[in-house]
């Protein structure tokens, strides 16, 4: 019984993510969510009393999806700047393929304020700043590129990419009209690197 309830709850969260991703918070329909999850309205309201409760659950799952991606790029001993390139490209790829993350990003913009508690940025921005500090200590950043300024730039790049993907919907890597994140990183790293060495992001593709 508990396993069935857990499966129903998981299906409801995924169906809600699909609905929020397509239509936003205000346009989302509980009836469509229950149908998408192949669950009754009674089952939906048993697990989630309101649409706001569903939005909070989707945001929580989005944060959980980010955590292992970030961990995978913060425990190594390689070049911090190359590791950072891999992390940011992976964050963009995750947004492309994971509807729950896309929905969580959209809900942070147009959902109920309480749904964004523990914002997505809290899962990855601290790691970005840590890697930039390491890159500066290793002499990998230009002297006139302080970590705090670079962190702001990269945060805007990632979040801007997320907004663009959210508007356009998921498309396969290399789809017409969208630059690959690794190609963008090749250009960014060429400008940031203290060594002036281009092409680092291509070495970190996963």
Tab-separated table of C-alpha atoms in Angstrom:
chain	number	residue	atom	x	y	z
A	1	UNK	CA	0.000	0.000	0.000
A	2	UNK	CA	2.779	2.445	0.895
A	3	UNK	CA	4.651	1.656	-2.335
A	4	UNK	CA	1.514	2.264	-4.395
A	5	UNK	CA	0.919	5.573	-2.617
A	6	UNK	CA	4.520	6.588	-3.268
A	7	UNK	CA	4.158	5.731	-6.979
A	8	UNK	CA	0.941	7.731	-7.179
A	9	UNK	CA	2.585	10.715	-5.523
A	10	UNK	CA	5.567	10.508	-7.891
A	11	UNK	CA	3.233	10.309	-10.911
A	12	UNK	CA	1.274	13.326	-9.676
A	13	UNK	CA	4.436	15.399	-9.241
A	14	UNK	CA	5.646	14.512	-12.734
A	15	UNK	CA	2.244	15.247	-14.283
A	16	UNK	CA	2.128	18.542	-12.389
A	17	UNK	CA	5.604	19.418	-13.694
A	18	UNK	CA	4.435	18.768	-17.258
A	19	UNK	CA	1.405	20.991	-16.694
A	20	UNK	CA	3.319	23.822	-14.992
A	21	UNK	CA	6.014	23.682	-17.680
A	22	UNK	CA	3.432	24.060	-20.469
A	23	UNK	CA	0.942	26.449	-18.932
A	24	UNK	CA	2.502	28.107	-15.891
A	25	UNK	CA	1.015	28.177	-12.416
A	26	UNK	CA	-2.148	30.160	-13.160
A	27	UNK	CA	-2.967	28.188	-16.305
A	28	UNK	CA	-2.387	24.765	-14.756
A	29	UNK	CA	-5.429	22.569	-14.218
A	30	UNK	CA	-5.751	20.037	-11.396
A	31	UNK	CA	-8.083	17.999	-13.606
A	32	UNK	CA	-5.418	17.721	-16.328
A	33	UNK	CA	-2.789	16.856	-13.726
A	34	UNK	CA	-4.874	14.022	-12.280
A	35	UNK	CA	-5.597	12.736	-15.797
A	36	UNK	CA	-1.914	12.935	-16.740
A	37	UNK	CA	-0.997	10.934	-13.653
A	38	UNK	CA	-3.803	8.440	-14.295
A	39	UNK	CA	-5.077	9.155	-10.799
A	40	UNK	CA	-8.461	10.260	-9.481
A	41	UNK	CA	-9.077	13.761	-8.181
A	42	UNK	CA	-9.601	12.142	-4.800
A	43	UNK	CA	-6.086	10.664	-4.946
A	44	UNK	CA	-4.672	14.020	-5.985
A	45	UNK	CA	-6.297	15.912	-3.119
A	46	UNK	CA	-5.295	13.175	-0.694
A	47	UNK	CA	-1.616	13.745	-1.495
A	48	UNK	CA	-1.783	17.488	-2.272
A	49	UNK	CA	-4.608	19.573	-0.862
A	50	UNK	CA	-4.037	22.533	-3.177
A	51	UNK	CA	-2.290	23.546	-6.380
A	52	UNK	CA	0.187	25.477	-4.244
A	53	UNK	CA	1.086	22.236	-2.439
A	54	UNK	CA	1.796	20.622	-5.808
A	55	UNK	CA	3.933	23.589	-6.840
A	56	UNK	CA	5.989	23.278	-3.654
A	57	UNK	CA	6.494	19.557	-4.298
A	58	UNK	CA	7.639	20.176	-7.880
A	59	UNK	CA	10.115	22.843	-6.719
A	60	UNK	CA	11.464	20.497	-4.046
A	61	UNK	CA	11.984	17.751	-6.640
A	62	UNK	CA	13.711	20.229	-8.932
A	63	UNK	CA	16.179	21.101	-6.187
A	64	UNK	CA	16.773	17.395	-5.535
A	65	UNK	CA	17.564	16.858	-9.224
A	66	UNK	CA	20.201	19.604	-9.112
A	67	UNK	CA	22.047	18.297	-6.074
A	68	UNK	CA	23.766	15.213	-7.626
A	69	UNK	CA	24.782	17.213	-10.715
A	70	UNK	CA	26.530	19.765	-8.528
A	71	UNK	CA	28.183	17.094	-6.358
A	72	UNK	CA	29.563	15.413	-9.477
A	73	UNK	CA	31.612	18.518	-10.302
A	74	UNK	CA	32.801	19.665	-6.886
A	75	UNK	CA	34.775	16.737	-5.525
A	76	UNK	CA	37.495	16.423	-8.152
A	77	UNK	CA	41.058	17.675	-8.242
A	78	UNK	CA	41.304	18.887	-11.832
A	79	UNK	CA	41.411	22.407	-13.184
A	80	UNK	CA	38.800	24.485	-11.324
A	81	UNK	CA	37.971	26.527	-14.417
A	82	UNK	CA	37.471	23.445	-16.580
A	83	UNK	CA	35.390	21.883	-13.816
A	84	UNK	CA	33.287	25.035	-13.667
A	85	UNK	CA	32.765	24.864	-17.427
A	86	UNK	CA	31.537	21.300	-17.071
A	87	UNK	CA	29.205	22.228	-14.220
A	88	UNK	CA	27.542	25.125	-16.008
A	89	UNK	CA	27.119	23.159	-19.232
A	90	UNK	CA	25.609	20.274	-17.232
A	91	UNK	CA	23.154	22.644	-15.564
A	92	UNK	CA	21.943	23.830	-18.965
A	93	UNK	CA	21.683	20.254	-20.263
A	94	UNK	CA	19.686	19.270	-17.181
A	95	UNK	CA	17.197	22.046	-17.889
A	96	UNK	CA	16.847	20.799	-21.466
A	97	UNK	CA	16.059	17.218	-20.533
A	98	UNK	CA	14.325	17.375	-17.129
A	99	UNK	CA	10.762	18.687	-17.133
A	100	UNK	CA	10.692	18.855	-13.334
A	101	UNK	CA	13.653	21.252	-13.301
A	102	UNK	CA	12.094	23.341	-16.079
A	103	UNK	CA	8.820	23.515	-14.163
A	104	UNK	CA	10.618	24.448	-10.939
A	105	UNK	CA	12.417	27.295	-12.730
A	106	UNK	CA	9.135	28.581	-14.153
A	107	UNK	CA	7.375	28.299	-10.794
A	108	UNK	CA	10.087	30.421	-9.191
A	109	UNK	CA	9.056	33.159	-11.630
A	110	UNK	CA	5.273	32.874	-11.759
A	111	UNK	CA	4.227	30.481	-8.994
A	112	UNK	CA	3.204	31.169	-5.405
A	113	UNK	CA	5.949	32.852	-3.404
A	114	UNK	CA	6.099	30.038	-0.850
A	115	UNK	CA	6.816	27.491	-3.604
A	116	UNK	CA	10.237	29.052	-4.206
A	117	UNK	CA	11.355	28.549	-0.608
A	118	UNK	CA	14.940	27.257	-0.771
A	119	UNK	CA	15.491	28.646	-4.278
A	120	UNK	CA	17.191	26.588	-6.968
A	121	UNK	CA	20.152	28.978	-6.990
A	122	UNK	CA	20.976	27.826	-3.475
A	123	UNK	CA	21.824	24.399	-4.900
A	124	UNK	CA	24.449	25.502	-7.419
A	125	UNK	CA	25.599	29.122	-6.962
A	126	UNK	CA	27.699	28.347	-3.831
A	127	UNK	CA	29.547	25.647	-5.806
A	128	UNK	CA	30.103	28.072	-8.682
A	129	UNK	CA	31.605	30.648	-6.303
A	130	UNK	CA	33.812	28.031	-4.640
A	131	UNK	CA	35.204	26.868	-7.983
A	132	UNK	CA	35.877	30.459	-9.031
A	133	UNK	CA	37.814	31.102	-5.815
A	134	UNK	CA	39.870	27.985	-6.507
A	135	UNK	CA	40.451	29.125	-10.098
A	136	UNK	CA	41.675	32.509	-8.879
A	137	UNK	CA	44.031	30.876	-6.368
A	138	UNK	CA	45.386	28.621	-9.119
A	139	UNK	CA	46.044	31.613	-11.388
A	140	UNK	CA	43.472	30.451	-13.937
A	141	UNK	CA	41.560	33.747	-14.012
A	142	UNK	CA	42.773	36.961	-15.566
A	143	UNK	CA	43.951	39.463	-12.931
A	144	UNK	CA	41.216	41.873	-13.990
A	145	UNK	CA	38.461	39.224	-13.647
A	146	UNK	CA	37.620	39.088	-9.914
A	147	UNK	CA	35.660	35.981	-8.833
A	148	UNK	CA	32.687	38.002	-7.568
A	149	UNK	CA	32.218	39.665	-10.965
A	150	UNK	CA	32.706	36.432	-12.866
A	151	UNK	CA	30.206	34.712	-10.560
A	152	UNK	CA	27.596	37.333	-11.457
A	153	UNK	CA	28.303	36.875	-15.166
A	154	UNK	CA	28.039	33.088	-15.030
A	155	UNK	CA	24.895	33.192	-12.904
A	156	UNK	CA	23.264	35.430	-15.504
A	157	UNK	CA	24.403	33.095	-18.296
A	158	UNK	CA	22.975	29.976	-16.646
A	159	UNK	CA	19.721	31.589	-15.527
A	160	UNK	CA	19.330	33.315	-18.896
A	161	UNK	CA	19.780	29.967	-20.636
A	162	UNK	CA	17.159	28.463	-18.334
A	163	UNK	CA	14.670	31.204	-19.195
A	164	UNK	CA	15.296	30.722	-22.926
A	165	UNK	CA	14.862	26.950	-22.673
A	166	UNK	CA	11.722	27.384	-20.605
A	167	UNK	CA	10.202	29.617	-23.277
A	168	UNK	CA	11.157	27.397	-26.192
A	169	UNK	CA	10.572	24.031	-24.501
A	170	UNK	CA	12.893	21.049	-24.588
A	171	UNK	CA	14.821	20.599	-27.808
A	172	UNK	CA	17.586	18.129	-28.585
A	173	UNK	CA	21.203	19.298	-28.232
A	174	UNK	CA	22.334	21.106	-31.346
A	175	UNK	CA	18.780	21.989	-32.394
A	176	UNK	CA	18.625	24.873	-34.906
A	177	UNK	CA	18.538	28.281	-33.294
A	178	UNK	CA	20.176	27.266	-30.017
A	179	UNK	CA	23.888	27.391	-29.332
A	180	UNK	CA	25.409	24.453	-27.495
A	181	UNK	CA	26.392	25.478	-23.936
A	182	UNK	CA	29.883	24.064	-24.466
A	183	UNK	CA	30.407	26.363	-27.465
A	184	UNK	CA	29.355	29.358	-25.395
A	185	UNK	CA	31.778	28.268	-22.698
A	186	UNK	CA	34.657	28.008	-25.164
A	187	UNK	CA	34.169	31.699	-25.896
A	188	UNK	CA	33.677	32.726	-22.249
A	189	UNK	CA	36.722	30.808	-21.035
A	190	UNK	CA	38.892	32.288	-23.760
A	191	UNK	CA	38.128	35.705	-22.273
A	192	UNK	CA	38.370	34.698	-18.604
A	193	UNK	CA	41.354	32.407	-18.576
A	194	UNK	CA	44.622	33.766	-17.255
A	195	UNK	CA	46.385	31.441	-19.690
A	196	UNK	CA	44.432	32.689	-22.691
A	197	UNK	CA	43.947	29.081	-23.735
A	198	UNK	CA	40.727	28.538	-25.756
A	199	UNK	CA	38.697	25.369	-26.124
A	200	UNK	CA	38.608	24.250	-22.498
A	201	UNK	CA	34.875	23.561	-22.442
A	202	UNK	CA	35.150	21.074	-25.266
A	203	UNK	CA	37.330	18.936	-23.007
A	204	UNK	CA	34.668	18.749	-20.330
A	205	UNK	CA	31.686	17.597	-22.393
A	206	UNK	CA	29.754	14.759	-20.803
